[in-house]
XYZ file of C-alpha atoms in Angstrom:
429
model
C 0.239 -0.175 -0.257
C 1.136 3.453 -0.356
C 0.852 6.807 1.847
C -1.059 8.855 -1.072
C -4.067 5.981 -0.458
C -3.391 6.595 4.038
C -5.343 9.277 4.115
C -8.190 8.957 1.739
C -9.466 5.446 3.991
C -8.607 7.417 6.675
C -10.579 10.332 5.756
C -13.558 8.005 4.986
C -13.737 5.762 8.053
C -13.954 9.034 10.085
C -16.357 10.120 7.954
C -17.796 6.416 8.743
C -17.787 6.605 12.466
C -19.202 10.099 12.627
C -21.650 8.987 10.589
C -22.762 6.351 12.595
C -21.420 6.525 15.828
C -19.992 9.616 15.854
C -23.497 10.627 15.226
C -24.741 10.803 19.782
C -20.880 12.583 20.186
C -21.883 15.170 17.752
C -21.538 17.893 20.470
C -19.573 15.715 23.008
C -16.432 13.647 21.327
C -15.925 16.119 18.072
C -12.701 14.657 15.848
C -11.483 18.630 17.718
C -11.845 17.140 20.570
C -10.072 14.421 19.980
C -7.307 15.948 18.804
C -7.577 18.565 21.805
C -7.358 15.595 23.910
C -4.489 14.462 21.935
C -2.356 18.258 22.477
C -2.923 17.363 25.831
C -1.028 14.381 26.030
C 1.866 15.877 23.470
C 1.209 12.352 21.677
C 2.410 12.392 17.966
C 1.565 10.021 15.734
C 2.258 8.651 11.871
C 0.046 8.226 8.924
C -1.239 5.560 9.034
C -4.517 3.589 8.190
C -4.803 3.148 12.067
C -4.215 6.411 13.133
C -5.082 7.714 16.990
C -9.032 8.713 15.845
C -9.782 5.680 13.424
C -8.409 2.795 15.846
C -10.396 5.285 19.380
C -14.050 4.223 16.641
C -12.713 1.136 16.052
C -11.864 0.342 19.900
C -15.857 1.879 20.588
C -17.390 -0.004 17.752
C -15.386 -3.615 19.375
C -16.558 -2.453 23.160
C -20.570 -2.169 21.630
C -20.271 -4.924 19.510
C -21.214 -8.637 20.592
C -18.403 -10.256 18.937
C -15.878 -7.918 20.685
C -12.920 -10.587 18.760
C -10.279 -7.960 16.867
C -10.902 -10.508 13.925
C -14.766 -8.193 13.971
C -13.408 -4.972 14.349
C -10.923 -5.403 11.541
C -13.677 -7.269 9.186
C -15.710 -4.051 9.903
C -13.068 -1.631 8.557
C -12.300 -3.850 5.954
C -16.033 -4.186 4.591
C -16.370 -0.165 4.418
C -13.337 0.258 2.838
C -14.601 -2.187 0.045
C -17.583 -0.606 0.199
C -16.347 2.434 -1.800
C -13.256 0.326 -4.024
C -10.729 1.903 -1.739
C -7.450 -0.321 -1.172
C -8.401 -3.306 1.450
C -5.866 -3.001 4.662
C -4.787 -6.787 5.462
C -6.686 -9.200 7.361
C -4.571 -9.638 9.833
C -5.460 -7.409 13.310
C -1.449 -6.603 14.462
C -2.201 -3.710 13.223
C -5.411 -2.280 14.874
C -3.434 -3.914 17.826
C -0.561 -1.881 18.376
C -2.238 0.794 17.418
C -4.406 -0.457 20.102
C -1.098 -0.150 22.470
C -0.336 3.007 21.430
C -3.606 4.798 22.222
C -2.829 6.559 25.658
C -4.453 5.954 28.992
C -5.336 8.850 29.992
C -6.569 9.639 26.262
C -9.332 6.887 26.856
C -9.229 8.127 30.986
C -9.589 11.674 29.847
C -11.525 11.162 27.328
C -15.364 9.156 29.192
C -14.400 11.357 31.940
C -15.160 14.534 29.813
C -18.376 12.813 27.435
C -19.840 12.515 31.504
C -18.459 16.178 32.282
C -20.816 17.789 28.927
C -23.720 15.076 29.730
C -24.270 16.953 32.911
C -23.970 20.577 31.557
C -27.430 19.093 30.314
C -29.018 18.638 34.121
C -31.829 20.621 34.438
C -32.465 22.003 38.051
C -36.089 19.564 37.538
C -33.342 16.363 37.620
C -31.921 17.251 40.910
C -32.603 16.512 44.748
C -32.540 19.226 46.447
C -31.501 21.573 43.643
C -28.406 19.145 44.069
C -26.075 17.068 42.079
C -25.932 13.594 43.281
C -22.859 10.950 42.797
C -23.096 7.134 43.610
C -20.080 5.050 44.974
C -19.869 1.370 44.661
C -16.721 -1.270 43.472
C -16.860 -4.618 41.824
C -14.484 -6.615 39.878
C -13.434 -7.693 36.421
C -11.430 -10.661 35.741
C -8.590 -10.883 32.399
C -6.314 -13.273 30.826
C -4.221 -14.992 32.887
C -0.448 -13.575 32.037
C 1.894 -13.092 33.646
C 2.308 -9.175 33.394
C -1.662 -9.463 35.117
C -1.178 -11.317 37.942
C 1.518 -9.427 38.885
C -0.471 -6.447 37.950
C -3.892 -7.776 39.144
C -3.210 -10.974 41.637
C -5.829 -13.867 41.799
C -7.450 -14.475 45.069
C -4.820 -16.108 47.561
C -7.789 -19.035 48.528
C -6.796 -20.391 45.202
C -4.041 -22.179 43.674
C -1.801 -21.177 41.254
C -3.057 -21.682 37.739
C -6.286 -22.181 39.119
C -7.730 -18.534 38.666
C -7.684 -15.937 36.899
C -6.514 -12.057 37.573
C -9.144 -9.849 38.887
C -9.253 -6.318 39.345
C -10.978 -4.660 41.880
C -12.505 -1.354 40.832
C -14.378 1.583 42.464
C -17.050 3.943 40.293
C -18.385 6.853 40.745
C -21.819 7.483 38.993
C -24.501 10.515 38.327
C -27.823 9.371 39.587
C -28.959 12.225 37.226
C -27.650 10.781 34.296
C -26.307 7.264 34.763
C -23.112 8.675 33.527
C -20.555 7.333 34.722
C -18.174 9.454 36.142
C -14.416 8.412 37.230
C -13.417 5.231 37.973
C -10.111 3.736 39.284
C -8.607 0.123 39.040
C -6.403 -1.453 42.001
C -5.414 -5.129 42.803
C -8.286 -7.391 44.570
C -8.032 -6.957 48.303
C -8.408 -3.271 48.700
C -10.767 -2.114 50.953
C -13.231 -0.195 49.582
C -12.938 2.824 51.048
C -9.338 2.816 50.073
C -10.704 2.962 46.138
C -13.438 5.692 47.158
C -10.943 7.788 48.941
C -9.039 8.233 45.375
C -12.236 8.968 43.888
C -13.061 12.459 46.577
C -10.944 13.489 43.563
C -13.530 13.653 41.491
C -16.573 15.573 42.964
C -17.703 18.696 42.737
C -18.419 21.646 44.864
C -21.746 21.367 46.034
C -22.477 17.956 45.465
C -23.762 14.533 47.540
C -22.495 11.247 48.140
C -24.484 7.853 48.346
C -22.918 4.748 49.529
C -23.599 1.739 51.635
C -22.131 1.009 54.709
C -18.853 0.295 53.224
C -18.340 4.138 53.171
C -19.337 4.745 56.063
C -16.784 6.556 58.447
C -16.366 9.201 60.347
C -12.486 9.789 58.952
C -14.379 9.531 55.321
C -17.164 11.889 56.158
C -15.071 15.117 56.511
C -12.992 14.520 54.603
C -15.649 14.491 52.385
C -17.081 18.095 53.797
C -13.379 19.678 52.810
C -14.077 19.039 49.733
C -17.397 21.216 50.121
C -19.389 18.340 49.659
C -21.730 16.783 51.701
C -22.343 12.315 52.521
C -25.497 10.120 52.569
C -24.504 6.640 53.986
C -25.229 4.147 55.319
C -23.995 2.939 58.976
C -23.217 -0.252 59.672
C -24.804 -2.806 62.252
C -21.564 -3.585 63.060
C -20.504 -0.135 63.358
C -22.592 1.448 65.350
C -21.622 0.406 68.360
C -18.148 1.628 68.079
C -19.818 5.462 67.584
C -18.405 7.281 70.235
C -21.288 10.122 70.453
C -21.397 13.067 73.125
C -24.590 14.279 72.890
C -27.730 13.860 71.391
C -30.489 16.411 70.108
C -33.508 15.020 69.148
C -35.806 15.653 66.873
C -38.208 13.010 66.096
C -38.872 9.585 67.338
C -36.399 8.880 64.697
C -34.006 11.048 63.475
C -31.437 12.961 65.735
C -28.555 15.361 65.828
C -25.830 14.061 67.267
C -21.872 14.867 67.861
C -19.479 12.111 67.154
C -16.191 12.565 68.857
C -12.769 11.151 67.019
C -12.006 7.365 67.241
C -9.459 7.526 70.178
C -6.964 5.367 67.704
C -6.410 5.541 64.510
C -7.848 3.553 61.846
C -5.127 1.371 59.512
C -6.486 2.394 56.139
C -4.783 6.744 57.600
C -1.509 7.598 57.698
C -0.391 9.479 60.777
C -0.602 13.225 58.904
C -4.718 12.518 58.295
C -5.962 11.217 61.498
C -4.360 14.391 63.621
C -5.892 16.259 60.507
C -9.283 14.849 62.097
C -10.901 17.518 64.231
C -12.200 15.986 67.104
C -16.158 16.130 66.896
C -18.122 15.483 63.850
C -21.979 16.573 63.777
C -24.235 13.984 61.762
C -27.719 13.622 61.863
C -28.927 9.848 61.951
C -31.820 8.218 60.487
C -33.680 5.110 61.769
C -36.497 3.491 60.092
C -38.083 -0.058 58.505
C -38.486 -1.591 55.737
C -41.298 -4.184 55.447
C -40.580 -7.012 53.317
C -43.272 -9.489 53.122
C -40.900 -13.290 54.377
C -38.214 -11.766 55.126
C -36.839 -10.303 58.158
C -37.847 -6.538 58.356
C -34.371 -4.593 57.385
C -33.460 -1.244 59.535
C -31.639 0.810 58.845
C -29.677 3.696 59.880
C -28.472 6.793 57.566
C -25.552 9.196 57.878
C -25.573 12.105 56.476
C -23.803 15.984 57.539
C -26.940 17.092 55.536
C -28.081 18.220 59.056
C -31.504 21.180 58.248
C -34.312 19.067 57.803
C -36.837 21.171 56.140
C -33.960 22.072 53.234
C -33.339 18.703 52.998
C -36.668 16.524 54.280
C -36.529 12.853 55.751
C -38.276 11.873 53.250
C -36.412 13.032 50.366
C -33.092 10.840 52.081
C -34.705 7.782 52.262
C -36.093 8.006 48.965
C -33.188 8.909 47.969
C -30.748 6.157 49.906
C -33.825 4.298 48.553
C -31.932 4.985 44.618
C -28.768 3.554 45.619
C -29.024 0.433 44.113
C -29.508 2.005 40.921
C -25.782 2.019 41.040
C -25.671 -1.980 41.502
C -28.171 -2.438 38.519
C -24.450 0.347 36.467
C -21.910 -2.161 37.325
C -24.575 -4.735 35.713
C -25.202 -3.380 32.625
C -21.270 -2.497 32.372
C -20.010 -5.822 33.318
C -22.743 -8.234 31.547
C -24.751 -6.584 29.048
C -21.728 -4.171 27.503
C -19.099 -7.133 29.361
C -16.668 -5.496 31.009
C -16.966 -9.113 33.818
C -14.213 -10.630 31.485
C -11.533 -8.477 29.634
C -9.439 -9.580 26.742
C -5.680 -6.917 27.994
C -3.201 -9.585 28.203
C -1.286 -6.226 29.615
C -2.382 -4.479 33.059
C -2.238 -1.451 30.530
C -4.308 -2.630 28.539
C -7.234 -4.025 30.822
C -7.229 -0.184 31.968
C -7.333 0.734 28.535
C -10.367 -1.438 27.761
C -11.878 -0.616 30.815
C -11.802 2.837 29.494
C -13.421 2.531 26.672
C -16.249 0.736 28.115
C -16.425 3.610 30.185
C -16.815 5.747 27.015
C -19.041 3.064 25.136
C -21.022 2.983 28.181
C -21.428 7.591 28.487
C -22.318 7.063 24.734
C -24.994 5.157 25.116
C -26.279 7.116 28.684
C -25.943 10.296 26.275
C -28.035 8.628 23.429
C -30.766 7.424 26.332
C -30.659 11.205 28.163
C -30.889 12.475 24.629
C -34.182 10.127 23.209
C -35.836 11.216 26.698
C -35.348 14.600 27.169
C -37.373 14.972 23.214
C -39.890 12.505 24.302
C -40.362 13.418 27.909
C -39.633 10.490 29.205
C -37.133 10.189 32.468
C -34.357 8.980 30.720
C -33.132 6.364 33.434
C -36.398 4.150 33.736
C -35.057 2.955 29.425
C -33.850 0.168 28.278
C -29.309 0.369 28.376
C -29.716 -3.241 26.664
C -32.952 -1.785 24.190
C -30.752 1.539 23.741
C -27.425 -0.731 22.220
C -29.463 -3.031 20.647
C -31.408 -0.437 19.113
C -27.863 1.691 18.160
C -26.441 -1.807 17.032
C -28.904 -1.614 14.242
C -29.059 1.316 13.497
C -25.715 1.811 12.826
C -24.968 0.425 9.118
C -28.259 2.379 8.000
C -26.978 5.536 9.508
C -23.357 5.028 8.803
C -24.764 4.705 4.490
C -26.954 7.169 4.730
C -27.268 11.003 3.105
C -27.690 14.234 5.558
C -31.322 14.059 5.408
C -32.468 11.097 5.509
C -29.683 10.000 8.974
C -31.426 12.595 11.049
C -35.037 11.487 9.960
C -33.061 7.523 10.594
C -31.810 9.661 14.326
C -34.774 11.046 14.774
C -36.491 7.158 14.494
C -33.564 5.433 16.602
C -34.879 7.896 19.758
C -38.611 7.215 19.882
C -37.260 3.898 18.922
C -35.822 3.604 22.585
C -38.611 5.304 24.072
C -41.178 3.420 22.687
C -39.917 -0.117 22.430
C -37.789 -0.024 26.466
C -38.884 -1.864 29.023
C -38.373 1.203 31.319
C -35.891 -1.383 33.667
C -32.260 0.192 33.660
């Protein structure tokens, strides 16, 4: 192949991906946006078929497809080039695989976070909780091929004999409760505690955010750390930990709610450095809400919520209870990433490729959330009630038509796609 043919083929592929996958991202992931991110990474690249732009779009289409093999991804490129009589590349996948390796981790991480941020800009007051943005934190795990590099970076569970398991990484993620988008993620070893992952995520909170989490994240120190970011928290207090809390004052608001002043633990928790422990104030004022959740046929759940939102008039008790009831939706978000999109078993043979895959999945996931948001807001339906699986299926089916349609027809197809996502949705996340 000659170098003069490459730019033409690159432009053909850019056009096809922009017309299909790129359409929902037309205001979020423009070529100029990708170029700006490349410049921020100081990345220079040669003129070749799989330049960063083409590689990124192929990578995205790969994780969205049910067939996630590199052979299928390259086959799609060959098909699109052959249809316009352009010179086709080799069926060998090495060029594409090498191109994926050249993509910087930070580029993919930056892009998925930027898409989530820009989608957040579309949130209006009607989608906020008591006028506040709410983020939800949770953790999960992913497995990967059993290579020496992966085992060194993300060892398999110690309970498994060597050679009888796969490397496993733990991920901690922040999701927007308004849009369902993944805002930030951190990746670490399996035996790291969830609360340590959460502390790495606090930096991605915006002033004024409310952080929602289960009992794994509720601690004296973390409530203060979150306040230091000018944010508030709503956590569930573990039944095992409730008797360990040192209360020095309590002011009842009702029979099931009170304002309490907690005393700093007398001994330093293992997860804190001496400097962090020393910097923590000696007392902390929190609001404690206790209530029951009756479950027919099961033992009644006794829930204790702890929050730094102290004013019951601005933040009514019923609203806090209702909001905590939505916390489980982050588990559905992680389930969609792992099962609907297939992120539970990764294919990267090195730790770097594993992390790139995770970021690519998050970027694809946020793409779907973008489509669902536009479908819901266009047709006056709550975007979070739409089916992500349905959105992925409809998008996959519309992609070939969007790629080859004229500009006028493409707009009609896209509006039909949005209508179909709403009309055929089973209204489950």
